[in-house]
Tab-separated table of C-alpha atoms in Angstrom:
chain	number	residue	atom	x	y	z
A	1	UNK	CA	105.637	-148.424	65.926
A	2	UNK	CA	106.461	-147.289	62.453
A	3	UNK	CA	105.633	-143.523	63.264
A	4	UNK	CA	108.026	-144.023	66.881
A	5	UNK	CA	110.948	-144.796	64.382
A	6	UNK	CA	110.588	-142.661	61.434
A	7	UNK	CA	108.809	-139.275	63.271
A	8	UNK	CA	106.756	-136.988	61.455
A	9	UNK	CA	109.543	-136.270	59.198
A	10	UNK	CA	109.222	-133.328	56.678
A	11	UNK	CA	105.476	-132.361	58.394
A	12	UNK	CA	107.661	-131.031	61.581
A	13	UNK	CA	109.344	-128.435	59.768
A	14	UNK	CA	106.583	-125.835	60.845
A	15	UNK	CA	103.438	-126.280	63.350
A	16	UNK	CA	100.941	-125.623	60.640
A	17	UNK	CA	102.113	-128.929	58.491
A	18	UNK	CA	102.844	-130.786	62.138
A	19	UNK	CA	98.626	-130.630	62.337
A	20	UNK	CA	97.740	-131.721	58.948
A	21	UNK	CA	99.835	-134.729	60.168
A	22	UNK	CA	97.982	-135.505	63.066
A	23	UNK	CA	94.695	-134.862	60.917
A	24	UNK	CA	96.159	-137.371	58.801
A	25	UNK	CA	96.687	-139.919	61.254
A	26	UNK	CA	93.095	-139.677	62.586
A	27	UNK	CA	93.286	-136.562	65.330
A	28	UNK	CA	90.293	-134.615	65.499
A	29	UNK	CA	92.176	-130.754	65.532
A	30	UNK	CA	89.887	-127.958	65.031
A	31	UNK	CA	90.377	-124.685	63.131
A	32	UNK	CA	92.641	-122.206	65.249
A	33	UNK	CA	94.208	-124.741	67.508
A	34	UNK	CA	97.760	-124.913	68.038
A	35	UNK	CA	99.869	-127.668	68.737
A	36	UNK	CA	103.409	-127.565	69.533
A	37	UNK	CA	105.542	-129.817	67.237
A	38	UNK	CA	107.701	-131.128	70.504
A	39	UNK	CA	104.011	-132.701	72.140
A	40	UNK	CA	104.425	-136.662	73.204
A	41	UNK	CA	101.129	-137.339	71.255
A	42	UNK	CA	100.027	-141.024	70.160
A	43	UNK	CA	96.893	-143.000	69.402
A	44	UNK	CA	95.613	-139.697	67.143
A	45	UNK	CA	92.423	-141.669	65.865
A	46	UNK	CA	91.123	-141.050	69.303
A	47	UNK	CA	91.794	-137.801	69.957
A	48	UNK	CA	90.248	-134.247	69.489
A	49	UNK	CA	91.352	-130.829	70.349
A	50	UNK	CA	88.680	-128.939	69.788
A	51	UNK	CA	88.458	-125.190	68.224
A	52	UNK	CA	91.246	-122.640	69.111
A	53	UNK	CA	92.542	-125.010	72.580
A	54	UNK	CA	96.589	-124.935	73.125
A	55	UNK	CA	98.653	-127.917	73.815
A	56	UNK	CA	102.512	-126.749	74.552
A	57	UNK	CA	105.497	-128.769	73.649
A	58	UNK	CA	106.700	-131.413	75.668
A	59	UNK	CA	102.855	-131.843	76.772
A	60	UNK	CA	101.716	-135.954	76.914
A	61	UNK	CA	98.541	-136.240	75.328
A	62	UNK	CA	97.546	-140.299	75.388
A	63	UNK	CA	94.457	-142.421	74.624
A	64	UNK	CA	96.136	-145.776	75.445
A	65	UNK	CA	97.869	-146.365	78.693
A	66	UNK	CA	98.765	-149.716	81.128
A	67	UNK	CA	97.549	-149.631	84.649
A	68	UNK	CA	97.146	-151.472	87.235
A	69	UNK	CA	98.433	-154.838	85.209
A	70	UNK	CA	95.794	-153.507	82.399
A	71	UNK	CA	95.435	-151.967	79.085
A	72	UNK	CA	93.015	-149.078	79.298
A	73	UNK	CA	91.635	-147.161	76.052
A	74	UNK	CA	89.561	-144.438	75.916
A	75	UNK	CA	89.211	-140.717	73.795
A	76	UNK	CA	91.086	-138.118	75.049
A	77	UNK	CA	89.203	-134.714	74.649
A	78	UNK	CA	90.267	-131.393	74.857
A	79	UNK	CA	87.258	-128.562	74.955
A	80	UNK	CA	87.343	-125.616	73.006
A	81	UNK	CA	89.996	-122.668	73.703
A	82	UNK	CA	91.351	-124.992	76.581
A	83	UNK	CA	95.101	-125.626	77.138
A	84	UNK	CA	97.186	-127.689	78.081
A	85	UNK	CA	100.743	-126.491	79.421
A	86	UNK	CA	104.162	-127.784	79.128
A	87	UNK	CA	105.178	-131.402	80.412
A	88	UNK	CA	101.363	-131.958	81.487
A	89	UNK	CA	99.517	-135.116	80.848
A	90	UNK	CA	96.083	-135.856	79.539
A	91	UNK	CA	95.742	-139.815	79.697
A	92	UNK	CA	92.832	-142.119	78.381
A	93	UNK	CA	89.617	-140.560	78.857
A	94	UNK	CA	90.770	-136.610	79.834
A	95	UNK	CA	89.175	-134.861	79.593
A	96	UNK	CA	90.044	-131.122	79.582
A	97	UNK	CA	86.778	-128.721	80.024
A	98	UNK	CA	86.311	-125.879	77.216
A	99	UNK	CA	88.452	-122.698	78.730
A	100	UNK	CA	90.271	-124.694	81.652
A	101	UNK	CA	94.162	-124.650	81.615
A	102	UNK	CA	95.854	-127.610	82.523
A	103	UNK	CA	99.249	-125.928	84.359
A	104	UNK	CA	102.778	-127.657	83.838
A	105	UNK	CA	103.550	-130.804	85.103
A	106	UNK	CA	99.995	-131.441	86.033
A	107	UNK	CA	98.170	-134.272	85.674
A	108	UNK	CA	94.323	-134.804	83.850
A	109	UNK	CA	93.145	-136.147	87.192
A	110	UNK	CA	94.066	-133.359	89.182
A	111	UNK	CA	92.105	-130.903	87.377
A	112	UNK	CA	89.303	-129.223	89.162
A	113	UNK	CA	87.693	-125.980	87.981
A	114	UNK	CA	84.885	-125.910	89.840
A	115	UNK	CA	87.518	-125.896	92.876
A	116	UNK	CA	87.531	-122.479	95.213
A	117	UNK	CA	89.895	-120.519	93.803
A	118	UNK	CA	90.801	-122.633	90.478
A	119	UNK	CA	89.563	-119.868	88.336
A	120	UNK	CA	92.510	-117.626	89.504
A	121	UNK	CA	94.980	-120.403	89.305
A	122	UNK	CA	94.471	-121.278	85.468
A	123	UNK	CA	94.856	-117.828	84.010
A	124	UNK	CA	98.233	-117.821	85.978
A	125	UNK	CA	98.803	-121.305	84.547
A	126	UNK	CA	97.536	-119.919	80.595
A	127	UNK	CA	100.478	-116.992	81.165
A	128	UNK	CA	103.110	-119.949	81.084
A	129	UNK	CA	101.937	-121.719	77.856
A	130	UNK	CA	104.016	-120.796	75.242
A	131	UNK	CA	101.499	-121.323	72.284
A	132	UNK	CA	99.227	-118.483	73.945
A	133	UNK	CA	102.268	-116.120	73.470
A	134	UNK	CA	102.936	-113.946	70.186
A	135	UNK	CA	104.744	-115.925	67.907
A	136	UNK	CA	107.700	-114.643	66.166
A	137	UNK	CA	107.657	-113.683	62.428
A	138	UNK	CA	109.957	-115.865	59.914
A	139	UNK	CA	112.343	-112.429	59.258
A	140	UNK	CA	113.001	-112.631	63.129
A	141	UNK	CA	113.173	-116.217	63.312
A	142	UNK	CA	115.083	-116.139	60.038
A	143	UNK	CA	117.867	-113.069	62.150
A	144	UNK	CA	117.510	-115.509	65.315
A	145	UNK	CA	119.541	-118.307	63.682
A	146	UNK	CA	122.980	-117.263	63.829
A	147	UNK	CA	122.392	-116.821	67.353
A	148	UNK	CA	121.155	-119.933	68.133
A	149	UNK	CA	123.953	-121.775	66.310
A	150	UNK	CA	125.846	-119.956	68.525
A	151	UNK	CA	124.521	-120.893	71.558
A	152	UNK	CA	124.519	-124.354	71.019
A	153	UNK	CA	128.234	-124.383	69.495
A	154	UNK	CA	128.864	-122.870	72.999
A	155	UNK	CA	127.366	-125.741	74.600
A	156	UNK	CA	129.642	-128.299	73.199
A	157	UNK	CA	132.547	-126.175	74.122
A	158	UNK	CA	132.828	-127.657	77.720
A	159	UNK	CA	132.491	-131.612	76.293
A	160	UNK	CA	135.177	-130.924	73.425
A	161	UNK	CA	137.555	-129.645	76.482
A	162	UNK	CA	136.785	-132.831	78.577
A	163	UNK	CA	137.302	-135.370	76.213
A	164	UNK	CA	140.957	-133.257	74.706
A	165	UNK	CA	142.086	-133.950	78.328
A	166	UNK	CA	141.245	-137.587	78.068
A	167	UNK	CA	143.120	-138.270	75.600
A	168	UNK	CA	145.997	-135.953	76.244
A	169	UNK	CA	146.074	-138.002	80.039
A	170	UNK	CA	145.561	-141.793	77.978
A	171	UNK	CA	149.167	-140.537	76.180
A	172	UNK	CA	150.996	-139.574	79.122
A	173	UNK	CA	149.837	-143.035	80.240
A	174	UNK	CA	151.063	-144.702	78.044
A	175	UNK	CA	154.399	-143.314	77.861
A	176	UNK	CA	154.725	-143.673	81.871
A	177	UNK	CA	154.042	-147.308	81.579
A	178	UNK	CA	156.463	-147.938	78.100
A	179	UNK	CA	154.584	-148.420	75.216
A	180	UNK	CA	157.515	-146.126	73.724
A	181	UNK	CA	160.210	-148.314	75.635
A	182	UNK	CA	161.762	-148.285	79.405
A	183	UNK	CA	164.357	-149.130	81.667
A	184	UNK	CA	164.541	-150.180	85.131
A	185	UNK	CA	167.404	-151.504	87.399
A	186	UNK	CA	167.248	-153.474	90.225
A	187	UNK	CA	169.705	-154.694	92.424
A	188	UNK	CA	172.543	-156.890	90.526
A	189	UNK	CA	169.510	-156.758	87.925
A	190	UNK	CA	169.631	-154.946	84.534
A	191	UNK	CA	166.580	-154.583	82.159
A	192	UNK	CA	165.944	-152.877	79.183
A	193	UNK	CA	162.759	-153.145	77.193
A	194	UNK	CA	162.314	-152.124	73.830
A	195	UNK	CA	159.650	-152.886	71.344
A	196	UNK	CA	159.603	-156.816	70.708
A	197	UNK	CA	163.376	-157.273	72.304
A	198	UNK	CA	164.074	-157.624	76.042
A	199	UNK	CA	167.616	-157.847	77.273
A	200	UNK	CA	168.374	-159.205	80.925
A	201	UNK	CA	171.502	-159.380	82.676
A	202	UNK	CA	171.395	-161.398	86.067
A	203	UNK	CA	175.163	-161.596	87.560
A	204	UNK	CA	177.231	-163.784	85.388
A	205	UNK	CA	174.589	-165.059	83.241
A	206	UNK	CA	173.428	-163.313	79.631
A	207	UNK	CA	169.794	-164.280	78.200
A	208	UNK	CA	168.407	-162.695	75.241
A	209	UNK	CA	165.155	-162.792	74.398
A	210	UNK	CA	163.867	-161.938	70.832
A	211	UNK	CA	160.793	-163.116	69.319
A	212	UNK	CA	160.404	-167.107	70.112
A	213	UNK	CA	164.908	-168.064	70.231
A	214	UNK	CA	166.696	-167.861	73.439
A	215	UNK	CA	170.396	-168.046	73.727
């Protein structure tokens, strides 16, 4: 619960320092794998991803799940040069055979390589996973920022516009309805309201109203 709230913290700043994390909460990572530092990963003391396998960002990896009104624990392994795509899941007791590609938004279960075709499938699957991709260098990352801010500066663009014309249409509301003071007439009827003090004129009769007197 304590890692849920607080994060990795300072060991997400690069994916390198994101494994020596999971290595020091128990996960079994061998040399050359990669591990994106956006994976849904828990339970590491059961875990191992085994020597040069992928798992993309956004990827569940799990050794404790409930089902079926039970609690069910088991490793989670993941074979050597395997990966594991974007958004898929490995659950308590996946395993994920050395060189198979689990393909986005797949499940553990669903995994079949000795399946016809399945071969064919996967290395379509491996082109998707980002971690198999070349990497940028930290000059181009570094050149890539400005941009970025940019892009997400022109995402908020459309909210800031929205909530200007909230407030803009709350004022106009409240000056239709008098919070700055009105005046309406009906029939023999006079009545002017202004701040605290209402006046009221009703035929022959005058009554002023101002705080709590009456006259």
């Amino acid at each position: 619960k304590a890692l849920e709230v607080t994060g990795p913290g300072m060991f997400a700043a690069t994916e390198t320092s994101y494994r020596w994390f999971l290595r020091l909460n128990g996960a079994n990572i061998g040399h050359g794998a990669k591990v994106g530092r956006l994976v849904h990963i828990s339970e590491c003391d059961m875990i191992t991803i085994h020597v040069g396998a992928t798992v993309d960002d956004y990827a569940h990896v799990r050794a404790a799940e409930v089902r079926r009104g039970a609690l069910r624990v088991a490793p989670v392994y993941i074979g050597a040069n395997a990966t594991v795509c974007t958004r898929a899941i490995v659950g308590p007791g996946g395993i994920v055979p050395a060189g198979a590609t689990l393909g986005p938004y797949m499940s553990w279960r669903e995994l079949d390589v000795t399946a016809r075709g399945a071969a064919a499938q996967m290395e379509e699957h491996k082109k998707l996973a980002r971690m198999r991709q070349p990497q940028p260098n930290s000059l181009s990352t570094l050149a890539a920022w400005p941009l970025v801010m940019c892009a997400e500066a022109i995402v908020w663009v459309p909210w800031v516009v929205v909530f200007i014309l909230l407030i803009r249409s709350h004022q106009n509301q409240s000056n239709l309805f008098g919070e700055n003071g009105f005046t309406t007439h009906s029939g023999t009827g006079n009545k002017t309201h202004d701040g605290d003090t209402t006046s009221l004129r009703l035929g022959t009769n005058n009554r002023y109203i101002d705080g709590g007197q009456t006259s």
